mmCIF file with all atom_site columns, C-alpha atoms in Angstrom:
data_model
loop_
_atom_site.group_PDB
_atom_site.id
_atom_site.type_symbol
_atom_site.label_atom_id
_atom_site.label_alt_id
_atom_site.label_comp_id
_atom_site.label_asym_id
_atom_site.label_entity_id
_atom_site.label_seq_id
_atom_site.pdbx_PDB_ins_code
_atom_site.Cartn_x
_atom_site.Cartn_y
_atom_site.Cartn_z
_atom_site.occupancy
_atom_site.B_iso_or_equiv
_atom_site.pdbx_formal_charge
_atom_site.auth_seq_id
_atom_site.auth_comp_id
_atom_site.auth_asym_id
_atom_site.auth_atom_id
_atom_site.pdbx_PDB_model_num
ATOM 1   C CA . MET A 1 1   ? -21.808 5.326   9.107   1.00 0.00 ? 790 MET A CA 1
ATOM 2   C CA . ALA A 1 2   ? -22.063 4.396   5.419   1.00 0.00 ? 791 ALA A CA 1
ATOM 3   C CA . LYS A 1 3   ? -19.987 1.884   3.939   1.00 0.00 ? 792 LYS A CA 1
ATOM 4   C CA . GLN A 1 4   ? -16.943 3.820   2.156   1.00 0.00 ? 793 GLN A CA 1
ATOM 5   C CA . ILE A 1 5   ? -14.808 2.621   -0.656  1.00 0.00 ? 794 ILE A CA 1
ATOM 6   C CA . ALA A 1 6   ? -11.638 4.087   -2.068  1.00 0.00 ? 795 ALA A CA 1
ATOM 7   C CA . SER A 1 7   ? -8.649  2.898   -3.964  1.00 0.00 ? 796 SER A CA 1
ATOM 8   C CA . ILE A 1 8   ? -4.911  3.892   -4.280  1.00 0.00 ? 797 ILE A CA 1
ATOM 9   C CA . LYS A 1 9   ? -2.353  3.161   -6.724  1.00 0.00 ? 798 LYS A CA 1
ATOM 10  C CA . VAL A 1 10  ? 0.489   2.122   -4.576  1.00 0.00 ? 799 VAL A CA 1
ATOM 11  C CA . PRO A 1 11  ? 4.026   2.211   -6.121  1.00 0.00 ? 800 PRO A CA 1
ATOM 12  C CA . LEU A 1 12  ? 6.194   -0.681  -5.810  1.00 0.00 ? 801 LEU A CA 1
ATOM 13  C CA . THR A 1 13  ? 9.558   0.677   -7.418  1.00 0.00 ? 802 THR A CA 1
ATOM 14  C CA . SER A 1 14  ? 12.446  0.825   -4.871  1.00 0.00 ? 803 SER A CA 1
ATOM 15  C CA . SER A 1 15  ? 12.452  4.858   -4.990  1.00 0.00 ? 804 SER A CA 1
ATOM 16  C CA . GLY A 1 16  ? 9.985   5.651   -2.689  1.00 0.00 ? 805 GLY A CA 1
ATOM 17  C CA . GLY A 1 17  ? 7.753   2.824   -3.268  1.00 0.00 ? 806 GLY A CA 1
ATOM 18  C CA . LEU A 1 18  ? 6.813   -0.225  -1.051  1.00 0.00 ? 807 LEU A CA 1
ATOM 19  C CA . THR A 1 19  ? 9.811   -1.457  0.854   1.00 0.00 ? 808 THR A CA 1
ATOM 20  C CA . LEU A 1 20  ? 9.299   -4.363  3.372   1.00 0.00 ? 809 LEU A CA 1
ATOM 21  C CA . LYS A 1 21  ? 9.279   -1.831  6.173   1.00 0.00 ? 810 LYS A CA 1
ATOM 22  C CA . ARG A 1 22  ? 6.465   0.227   4.496   1.00 0.00 ? 811 ARG A CA 1
ATOM 23  C CA . ALA A 1 23  ? 4.591   -2.990  3.503   1.00 0.00 ? 812 ALA A CA 1
ATOM 24  C CA . ILE A 1 24  ? 4.499   -3.995  7.206   1.00 0.00 ? 813 ILE A CA 1
ATOM 25  C CA . ARG A 1 25  ? 3.525   -0.491  8.260   1.00 0.00 ? 814 ARG A CA 1
ATOM 26  C CA . LEU A 1 26  ? 0.919   -0.663  5.653   1.00 0.00 ? 815 LEU A CA 1
ATOM 27  C CA . TYR A 1 27  ? -0.480  -3.906  6.765   1.00 0.00 ? 816 TYR A CA 1
ATOM 28  C CA . GLU A 1 28  ? -0.577  -2.513  10.608  1.00 0.00 ? 817 GLU A CA 1
ATOM 29  C CA . ARG A 1 29  ? -2.489  0.413   9.701   1.00 0.00 ? 818 ARG A CA 1
ATOM 30  C CA . ILE A 1 30  ? -4.953  -1.662  7.439   1.00 0.00 ? 819 ILE A CA 1
ATOM 31  C CA . LYS A 1 31  ? -5.647  -4.165  10.435  1.00 0.00 ? 820 LYS A CA 1
ATOM 32  C CA . LYS A 1 32  ? -6.333  -1.153  12.837  1.00 0.00 ? 821 LYS A CA 1
ATOM 33  C CA . CYS A 1 33  ? -9.082  0.388   11.074  1.00 0.00 ? 822 CYS A CA 1
ATOM 34  C CA . ARG A 1 34  ? -12.370 -1.061  10.328  1.00 0.00 ? 823 ARG A CA 1
ATOM 35  C CA . CYS A 1 35  ? -11.965 -1.857  6.721   1.00 0.00 ? 824 CYS A CA 1
ATOM 36  C CA . LYS A 1 36  ? -11.550 -4.756  4.415   1.00 0.00 ? 825 LYS A CA 1
ATOM 37  C CA . ALA A 1 37  ? -8.504  -4.061  2.081   1.00 0.00 ? 826 ALA A CA 1
ATOM 38  C CA . TYR A 1 38  ? -7.409  -5.993  -1.246  1.00 0.00 ? 827 TYR A CA 1
ATOM 39  C CA . PHE A 1 39  ? -5.178  -5.817  -3.934  1.00 0.00 ? 828 PHE A CA 1
ATOM 40  C CA . SER A 1 40  ? -6.639  -5.679  -7.679  1.00 0.00 ? 829 SER A CA 1
ATOM 41  C CA . ASP A 1 41  ? -4.431  -6.965  -10.380 1.00 0.00 ? 830 ASP A CA 1
ATOM 42  C CA . ASN A 1 42  ? -5.620  -7.813  -14.134 1.00 0.00 ? 831 ASN A CA 1
ATOM 43  C CA . GLY A 1 43  ? -8.916  -8.358  -12.877 1.00 0.00 ? 832 GLY A CA 1
ATOM 44  C CA . SER A 1 44  ? -8.038  -10.847 -9.825  1.00 0.00 ? 833 SER A CA 1
ATOM 45  C CA . THR A 1 45  ? -7.803  -9.740  -6.359  1.00 0.00 ? 834 THR A CA 1
ATOM 46  C CA . PHE A 1 46  ? -5.980  -10.704 -3.130  1.00 0.00 ? 835 PHE A CA 1
ATOM 47  C CA . PRO A 1 47  ? -7.194  -10.143 0.295   1.00 0.00 ? 836 PRO A CA 1
ATOM 48  C CA . ILE A 1 48  ? -4.999  -8.499  2.890   1.00 0.00 ? 837 ILE A CA 1
ATOM 49  C CA . LYS A 1 49  ? -5.712  -10.719 5.672   1.00 0.00 ? 838 LYS A CA 1
ATOM 50  C CA . SER A 1 50  ? -2.338  -12.289 6.633   1.00 0.00 ? 839 SER A CA 1
ATOM 51  C CA . LEU A 1 51  ? 0.966   -10.466 6.950   1.00 0.00 ? 840 LEU A CA 1
ATOM 52  C CA . PRO A 1 52  ? 3.226   -13.450 5.348   1.00 0.00 ? 841 PRO A CA 1
ATOM 53  C CA . GLN A 1 53  ? 0.673   -14.176 2.494   1.00 0.00 ? 842 GLN A CA 1
ATOM 54  C CA . THR A 1 54  ? 0.819   -10.314 1.862   1.00 0.00 ? 843 THR A CA 1
ATOM 55  C CA . ILE A 1 55  ? 4.487   -9.784  1.616   1.00 0.00 ? 844 ILE A CA 1
ATOM 56  C CA . THR A 1 56  ? 4.644   -12.968 -0.544  1.00 0.00 ? 845 THR A CA 1
ATOM 57  C CA . PHE A 1 57  ? 2.050   -11.807 -3.001  1.00 0.00 ? 846 PHE A CA 1
ATOM 58  C CA . LEU A 1 58  ? 3.685   -8.369  -3.493  1.00 0.00 ? 847 LEU A CA 1
ATOM 59  C CA . SER A 1 59  ? 6.980   -10.174 -4.029  1.00 0.00 ? 848 SER A CA 1
ATOM 60  C CA . THR A 1 60  ? 5.790   -11.765 -6.929  1.00 0.00 ? 849 THR A CA 1
ATOM 61  C CA . VAL A 1 61  ? 4.176   -8.604  -8.297  1.00 0.00 ? 850 VAL A CA 1
ATOM 62  C CA . LYS A 1 62  ? 6.182   -7.464  -11.186 1.00 0.00 ? 851 LYS A CA 1
ATOM 63  C CA . LYS A 1 63  ? 4.776   -4.016  -11.981 1.00 0.00 ? 852 LYS A CA 1
ATOM 64  C CA . LYS A 1 64  ? 5.709   -0.697  -11.123 1.00 0.00 ? 853 LYS A CA 1
ATOM 65  C CA . GLU A 1 65  ? 2.399   -0.259  -8.933  1.00 0.00 ? 854 GLU A CA 1
ATOM 66  C CA . ILE A 1 66  ? -0.598  -2.101  -8.053  1.00 0.00 ? 855 ILE A CA 1
ATOM 67  C CA . LEU A 1 67  ? -4.108  -0.933  -6.960  1.00 0.00 ? 856 LEU A CA 1
ATOM 68  C CA . LEU A 1 68  ? -5.206  -1.012  -3.454  1.00 0.00 ? 857 LEU A CA 1
ATOM 69  C CA . VAL A 1 69  ? -9.020  -1.042  -2.569  1.00 0.00 ? 858 VAL A CA 1
ATOM 70  C CA . LEU A 1 70  ? -10.285 -0.229  0.641   1.00 0.00 ? 859 LEU A CA 1
ATOM 71  C CA . GLU A 1 71  ? -14.005 -0.877  1.965   1.00 0.00 ? 860 GLU A CA 1
ATOM 72  C CA . GLY A 1 72  ? -15.664 -0.209  5.190   1.00 0.00 ? 861 GLY A CA 1
ATOM 73  C CA . GLU A 1 73  ? -16.342 2.632   7.658   1.00 0.00 ? 862 GLU A CA 1
ATOM 74  C CA . ASP A 1 74  ? -12.876 4.061   7.776   1.00 0.00 ? 863 ASP A CA 1
ATOM 75  C CA . ALA A 1 75  ? -11.961 3.717   4.137   1.00 0.00 ? 864 ALA A CA 1
ATOM 76  C CA . ILE A 1 76  ? -11.518 7.660   3.295   1.00 0.00 ? 865 ILE A CA 1
ATOM 77  C CA . SER A 1 77  ? -9.689  8.221   6.457   1.00 0.00 ? 866 SER A CA 1
ATOM 78  C CA . LEU A 1 78  ? -7.157  5.289   5.739   1.00 0.00 ? 867 LEU A CA 1
ATOM 79  C CA . HIS A 1 79  ? -6.982  6.273   2.242   1.00 0.00 ? 868 HIS A CA 1
ATOM 80  C CA . GLN A 1 80  ? -5.724  9.641   3.059   1.00 0.00 ? 869 GLN A CA 1
ATOM 81  C CA . LYS A 1 81  ? -3.395  8.576   5.488   1.00 0.00 ? 870 LYS A CA 1
ATOM 82  C CA . ILE A 1 82  ? -1.882  6.141   3.142   1.00 0.00 ? 871 ILE A CA 1
ATOM 83  C CA . MET A 1 83  ? -1.812  8.763   0.240   1.00 0.00 ? 872 MET A CA 1
ATOM 84  C CA . GLU A 1 84  ? 0.072   11.020  2.771   1.00 0.00 ? 873 GLU A CA 1
ATOM 85  C CA . SER A 1 85  ? 2.751   8.325   3.567   1.00 0.00 ? 874 SER A CA 1
ATOM 86  C CA . ILE A 1 86  ? 3.132   7.450   -0.015  1.00 0.00 ? 875 ILE A CA 1
ATOM 87  C CA . GLN A 1 87  ? 3.910   11.052  -0.832  1.00 0.00 ? 876 GLN A CA 1
ATOM 88  C CA . LEU A 1 88  ? 6.237   11.675  1.920   1.00 0.00 ? 877 LEU A CA 1
ATOM 89  C CA . ALA A 1 89  ? 8.234   8.586   0.767   1.00 0.00 ? 878 ALA A CA 1
ATOM 90  C CA . GLN A 1 90  ? 8.364   9.801   -2.753  1.00 0.00 ? 879 GLN A CA 1
ATOM 91  C CA . GLN A 1 91  ? 9.366   13.202  -1.581  1.00 0.00 ? 880 GLN A CA 1
ATOM 92  C CA . ASN A 1 92  ? 11.934  11.880  0.673   1.00 0.00 ? 881 ASN A CA 1
ATOM 93  C CA . ALA A 1 93  ? 13.333  9.496   -2.187  1.00 0.00 ? 882 ALA A CA 1
ATOM 94  C CA . ARG A 1 94  ? 13.347  12.782  -4.430  1.00 0.00 ? 883 ARG A CA 1
ATOM 95  C CA . GLU A 1 95  ? 15.433  14.822  -1.677  1.00 0.00 ? 884 GLU A CA 1
ATOM 96  C CA . ASN A 1 96  ? 17.826  12.190  -0.731  1.00 0.00 ? 885 ASN A CA 1
ATOM 97  C CA . PRO A 1 97  ? 18.222  9.935   -3.768  1.00 0.00 ? 886 PRO A CA 1
ATOM 98  C CA . GLY A 1 98  ? 21.575  8.295   -2.249  1.00 0.00 ? 887 GLY A CA 1
ATOM 99  C CA . LEU A 1 99  ? 19.574  6.752   0.651   1.00 0.00 ? 888 LEU A CA 1
ATOM 100 C CA . TYR A 1 100 ? 16.907  5.367   -1.664  1.00 0.00 ? 889 TYR A CA 1
ATOM 101 C CA . ARG A 1 101 ? 19.388  3.262   -4.025  1.00 0.00 ? 890 ARG A CA 1
ATOM 102 C CA . HIS A 1 102 ? 18.784  -0.274  -4.493  1.00 0.00 ? 891 HIS A CA 1
ATOM 103 C CA . GLY A 1 103 ? 21.139  -2.426  -5.903  1.00 0.00 ? 892 GLY A CA 1
#
C-alpha cells in the first residue's frame, strides 16, 4: 500500500476540544496504527513519540487548535476515526453544555 498523508486541525478549547482523556485516547489510537504523527505549529513540528512529552507539549500550546499531520499506510483511515471522534465530542458539548464547562 502506498504512503498516505492526511492532516486535521485538532481543537484545543475546553468545550469539545482536546481534554487530557481525549489526548491520551488520541495518542493510543496513533500508536496502534502504521503511521507517523506530528503536530505542526508556526512552521515547527513536534513528533508524537512519547505520551508524557506529547501531553507536556499540548499543555504549552496557547491556540484554539493545532494541526495534526499523519503519514503512513493507515493515515486516511486514522484521519476518518479522529474526525469522527472530534465531531462527536463537539456535538456532545453542544447538547450538554453544563457537562463541558471548565472553570
